[in-house]
Backbone as JSON Lines, residues from 0, in Angstrom:
{"i":0,"aa":"M","n":[0.66,-1.29,0.18],"ca":[0.24,-0.19,0.18],"c":[0.68,1.43,-0.2]}
{"i":1,"aa":"S","n":[0.5,2.03,-1.13],"ca":[1.6,3.17,-1.12],"c":[1.15,3.71,0.29]}
{"i":2,"aa":"S","n":[2.07,5.24,0.53],"ca":[1.82,5.88,1.72],"c":[1.51,7.05,1.38]}
{"i":3,"aa":"R","n":[0.43,7.16,0.74],"ca":[0.0,8.96,-0.26],"c":[-1.61,8.7,0.59]}
{"i":4,"aa":"C","n":[-2.02,10.41,0.35],"ca":[-3.22,10.57,0.9],"c":[-4.12,10.76,0.2]}
{"i":5,"aa":"Q","n":[-5.22,10.25,0.26],"ca":[-6.05,10.05,-1.12],"c":[-6.5,11.58,-1.27]}
{"i":6,"aa":"V","n":[-6.54,12.46,-0.09],"ca":[-7.76,13.46,-0.41],"c":[-6.42,14.87,-0.54]}
{"i":7,"aa":"T","n":[-5.21,14.68,0.28],"ca":[-4.7,15.96,-0.07],"c":[-2.73,15.28,-1.34]}
{"i":8,"aa":"G","n":[-2.78,14.18,-1.16],"ca":[-2.01,13.6,-1.89],"c":[-0.5,13.7,-1.32]}
{"i":9,"aa":"A","n":[-0.9,13.92,-0.66],"ca":[0.58,13.71,0.56],"c":[1.46,12.61,0.08]}
{"i":10,"aa":"A","n":[2.99,12.58,0.2],"ca":[3.4,11.57,-0.33],"c":[4.56,11.65,0.18]}
{"i":11,"aa":"P","n":[5.78,11.0,0.9],"ca":[7.01,10.96,1.17],"c":[7.86,11.81,0.76]}
{"i":12,"aa":"S","n":[8.31,12.5,1.43],"ca":[9.91,13.24,1.08],"c":[11.31,13.18,1.57]}
{"i":13,"aa":"F","n":[11.96,13.47,0.83],"ca":[13.18,12.4,0.67],"c":[14.17,13.3,1.66]}
{"i":14,"aa":"G","n":[15.46,13.34,2.7],"ca":[16.58,14.47,2.91],"c":[17.22,13.75,3.58]}
{"i":15,"aa":"K","n":[18.04,14.8,4.3],"ca":[18.96,14.19,5.0],"c":[18.99,13.93,6.26]}
{"i":16,"aa":"S","n":[19.33,12.87,6.8],"ca":[19.34,12.98,8.37],"c":[20.46,13.32,8.93]}
{"i":17,"aa":"I","n":[21.12,14.14,9.63],"ca":[22.95,14.56,10.25],"c":[22.52,14.31,11.54]}
{"i":18,"aa":"S","n":[23.71,13.66,11.79],"ca":[24.13,12.74,13.35],"c":[25.07,13.91,13.82]}
{"i":19,"aa":"H","n":[25.55,13.59,14.96],"ca":[26.12,14.73,15.76],"c":[27.41,14.88,15.33]}
{"i":20,"aa":"S","n":[28.08,13.91,14.68],"ca":[29.13,14.56,13.82],"c":[29.32,15.09,12.45]}
{"i":21,"aa":"H","n":[27.91,15.22,12.16],"ca":[27.28,15.71,10.84],"c":[27.45,15.1,9.36]}
{"i":22,"aa":"R","n":[27.49,14.08,9.72],"ca":[27.12,12.93,8.61],"c":[25.9,13.06,8.14]}
{"i":23,"aa":"R","n":[26.1,13.27,6.85],"ca":[24.63,12.99,6.15],"c":[24.29,11.97,5.73]}
{"i":24,"aa":"T","n":[23.61,11.27,6.2],"ca":[22.51,10.16,5.65],"c":[21.19,10.15,5.32]}
{"i":25,"aa":"S","n":[20.77,9.52,4.06],"ca":[19.52,9.85,3.19],"c":[18.6,8.85,4.09]}
{"i":26,"aa":"R","n":[17.42,9.91,4.2],"ca":[15.98,9.25,4.65],"c":[15.17,9.49,4.71]}
{"i":27,"aa":"R","n":[14.0,9.09,4.78],"ca":[13.02,9.91,4.76],"c":[11.58,10.2,4.84]}
{"i":28,"aa":"F","n":[10.94,11.01,4.9],"ca":[9.85,12.39,5.82],"c":[8.37,11.64,5.14]}
{"i":29,"aa":"D","n":[8.1,10.36,5.84],"ca":[6.51,9.56,6.15],"c":[5.65,11.01,6.34]}
{"i":30,"aa":"P","n":[4.29,10.65,5.39],"ca":[3.05,10.94,5.82],"c":[2.28,11.16,7.15]}
{"i":31,"aa":"N","n":[1.22,11.55,7.62],"ca":[1.0,10.82,8.7],"c":[-0.58,10.16,8.23]}
{"i":32,"aa":"I","n":[-0.43,8.73,8.19],"ca":[-1.74,8.04,7.17],"c":[-2.65,7.46,7.83]}
{"i":33,"aa":"Q","n":[-3.13,7.7,8.11],"ca":[-4.13,6.91,8.54],"c":[-5.7,6.35,7.93]}
{"i":34,"aa":"R","n":[-6.21,5.05,8.27],"ca":[-6.8,4.94,7.38],"c":[-7.92,4.48,8.02]}
{"i":35,"aa":"K","n":[-9.01,5.59,7.76],"ca":[-10.64,6.35,8.28],"c":[-11.44,5.79,7.1]}
{"i":36,"aa":"R","n":[-12.89,5.12,7.71],"ca":[-13.99,5.13,7.49],"c":[-15.07,6.1,7.53]}
{"i":37,"aa":"F","n":[-15.83,6.68,6.56],"ca":[-16.95,7.72,7.14],"c":[-17.43,7.04,6.06]}
{"i":38,"aa":"Y","n":[-18.8,7.69,6.76],"ca":[-20.18,7.54,6.29],"c":[-20.65,8.84,5.14]}
{"i":39,"aa":"V","n":[-21.22,8.34,4.02],"ca":[-21.38,9.21,3.28],"c":[-22.92,8.73,2.76]}
{"i":40,"aa":"P","n":[-23.8,9.76,3.74],"ca":[-25.2,9.4,3.0],"c":[-25.52,9.76,1.4]}
{"i":41,"aa":"S","n":[-24.73,10.06,0.61],"ca":[-25.28,10.32,-1.05],"c":[-25.2,9.1,-1.45]}
{"i":42,"aa":"L","n":[-23.86,8.13,-1.1],"ca":[-23.96,7.0,-1.44],"c":[-24.51,6.38,-0.6]}
{"i":43,"aa":"G","n":[-24.75,6.06,0.75],"ca":[-25.85,5.26,1.35],"c":[-24.48,4.3,2.04]}
{"i":44,"aa":"R","n":[-23.69,4.42,2.33],"ca":[-22.66,3.9,2.34],"c":[-21.17,4.08,3.26]}
{"i":45,"aa":"T","n":[-20.85,3.34,4.22],"ca":[-19.6,3.84,4.34],"c":[-18.38,3.79,3.14]}
{"i":46,"aa":"V","n":[-17.31,5.15,3.4],"ca":[-16.07,4.37,2.57],"c":[-14.91,4.61,3.32]}
{"i":47,"aa":"R","n":[-13.82,3.9,2.48],"ca":[-12.16,3.78,3.6],"c":[-11.54,4.55,3.15]}
{"i":48,"aa":"L","n":[-11.06,5.53,3.38],"ca":[-9.84,6.37,2.72],"c":[-8.81,6.15,3.55]}
{"i":49,"aa":"R","n":[-7.42,6.34,2.84],"ca":[-6.21,6.2,3.47],"c":[-5.77,7.78,3.32]}
{"i":50,"aa":"V","n":[-5.95,8.79,4.5],"ca":[-6.11,9.9,4.87],"c":[-4.78,10.24,5.91]}
{"i":51,"aa":"S","n":[-3.83,11.47,5.19],"ca":[-3.29,12.62,6.12],"c":[-4.24,13.19,7.32]}
{"i":52,"aa":"A","n":[-3.25,13.16,8.42],"ca":[-3.53,14.68,9.23],"c":[-4.03,15.75,8.87]}
{"i":53,"aa":"R","n":[-3.36,16.09,7.8],"ca":[-4.05,17.42,7.16],"c":[-5.39,16.7,6.6]}
{"i":54,"aa":"G","n":[-5.03,15.97,5.72],"ca":[-6.61,15.53,5.22],"c":[-7.55,15.76,5.81]}
{"i":55,"aa":"L","n":[-7.75,15.27,7.35],"ca":[-9.14,14.69,8.03],"c":[-9.68,16.3,8.33]}
{"i":56,"aa":"R","n":[-8.51,17.08,8.23],"ca":[-9.13,18.45,8.34],"c":[-9.68,18.4,7.89]}
{"i":57,"aa":"T","n":[-8.73,18.62,5.87],"ca":[-9.84,19.18,5.24],"c":[-10.85,18.88,5.45]}
{"i":58,"aa":"I","n":[-11.24,17.12,5.55],"ca":[-12.66,16.64,5.12],"c":[-13.56,17.45,6.48]}
{"i":59,"aa":"D","n":[-12.89,17.57,8.02],"ca":[-13.26,18.32,9.17],"c":[-14.31,20.03,8.38]}
{"i":60,"aa":"R","n":[-13.51,20.83,7.1],"ca":[-14.25,21.93,6.93],"c":[-14.98,21.69,5.55]}
{"i":61,"aa":"R","n":[-14.3,21.0,4.92],"ca":[-15.58,20.98,3.07],"c":[-16.5,19.86,3.92]}
{"i":62,"aa":"G","n":[-16.27,19.16,3.75],"ca":[-17.47,18.01,4.37],"c":[-16.56,17.27,3.43]}
{"i":63,"aa":"I","n":[-17.48,15.52,4.11],"ca":[-17.07,14.27,3.28],"c":[-17.77,14.45,1.8]}
{"i":64,"aa":"E","n":[-19.01,14.87,2.19],"ca":[-19.85,14.51,0.34],"c":[-18.96,15.67,-0.46]}
{"i":65,"aa":"A","n":[-18.48,16.84,-0.36],"ca":[-17.22,17.44,-1.45],"c":[-15.83,16.9,-1.75]}
{"i":66,"aa":"V","n":[-15.08,15.95,-0.58],"ca":[-13.73,15.52,-0.85],"c":[-14.3,14.56,-1.81]}
{"i":67,"aa":"V","n":[-15.87,13.64,-1.2],"ca":[-15.14,12.06,-2.26],"c":[-15.55,12.29,-3.65]}
{"i":68,"aa":"A","n":[-16.82,13.43,-3.68],"ca":[-17.17,13.61,-5.14],"c":[-15.91,13.88,-5.73]}
{"i":69,"aa":"E","n":[-14.99,14.74,-5.13],"ca":[-13.79,15.56,-6.16],"c":[-12.46,14.47,-6.15]}
{"i":70,"aa":"T","n":[-12.81,13.18,-5.47],"ca":[-12.2,12.5,-5.66],"c":[-12.55,11.24,-6.65]}
{"i":71,"aa":"R","n":[-13.24,11.07,-6.45],"ca":[-14.23,10.03,-7.72],"c":[-14.43,10.94,-8.88]}
{"i":72,"aa":"A","n":[-14.01,12.69,-9.01],"ca":[-13.84,13.22,-10.17],"c":[-12.71,12.78,-11.07]}
{"i":73,"aa":"R","n":[-11.78,12.8,-9.73],"ca":[-9.73,12.53,-10.3],"c":[-10.14,10.66,-10.79]}
{"i":74,"aa":"G","n":[-10.61,10.05,-11.26],"ca":[-10.91,9.0,-11.1],"c":[-10.96,7.93,-10.84]}
{"i":75,"aa":"E","n":[-10.2,7.91,-9.13],"ca":[-9.75,7.48,-8.01],"c":[-10.91,6.24,-7.68]}
{"i":76,"aa":"K","n":[-10.78,5.19,-7.5],"ca":[-11.97,4.5,-6.94],"c":[-12.13,4.77,-5.46]}
{"i":77,"aa":"I","n":[-13.36,4.41,-4.99],"ca":[-13.68,4.91,-3.64],"c":[-14.73,2.73,-3.5]}
């Protein structure tokens, strides 16, 4: 399963870890992905989404109906 948010599109980013001796090694910054179930009244069922913490705030602000409609318009299967 990819660690990509279905709402915001947040994906892992890459950078460097810097040790005390200042050696740089590659590392990966993963988004805070949660698997959540939401009830969508227009569909009459629950949907499961992989959302980041920011994606949850977006759903709270805009509503699950608008977010699901936008996600389906992108062609993503829900």
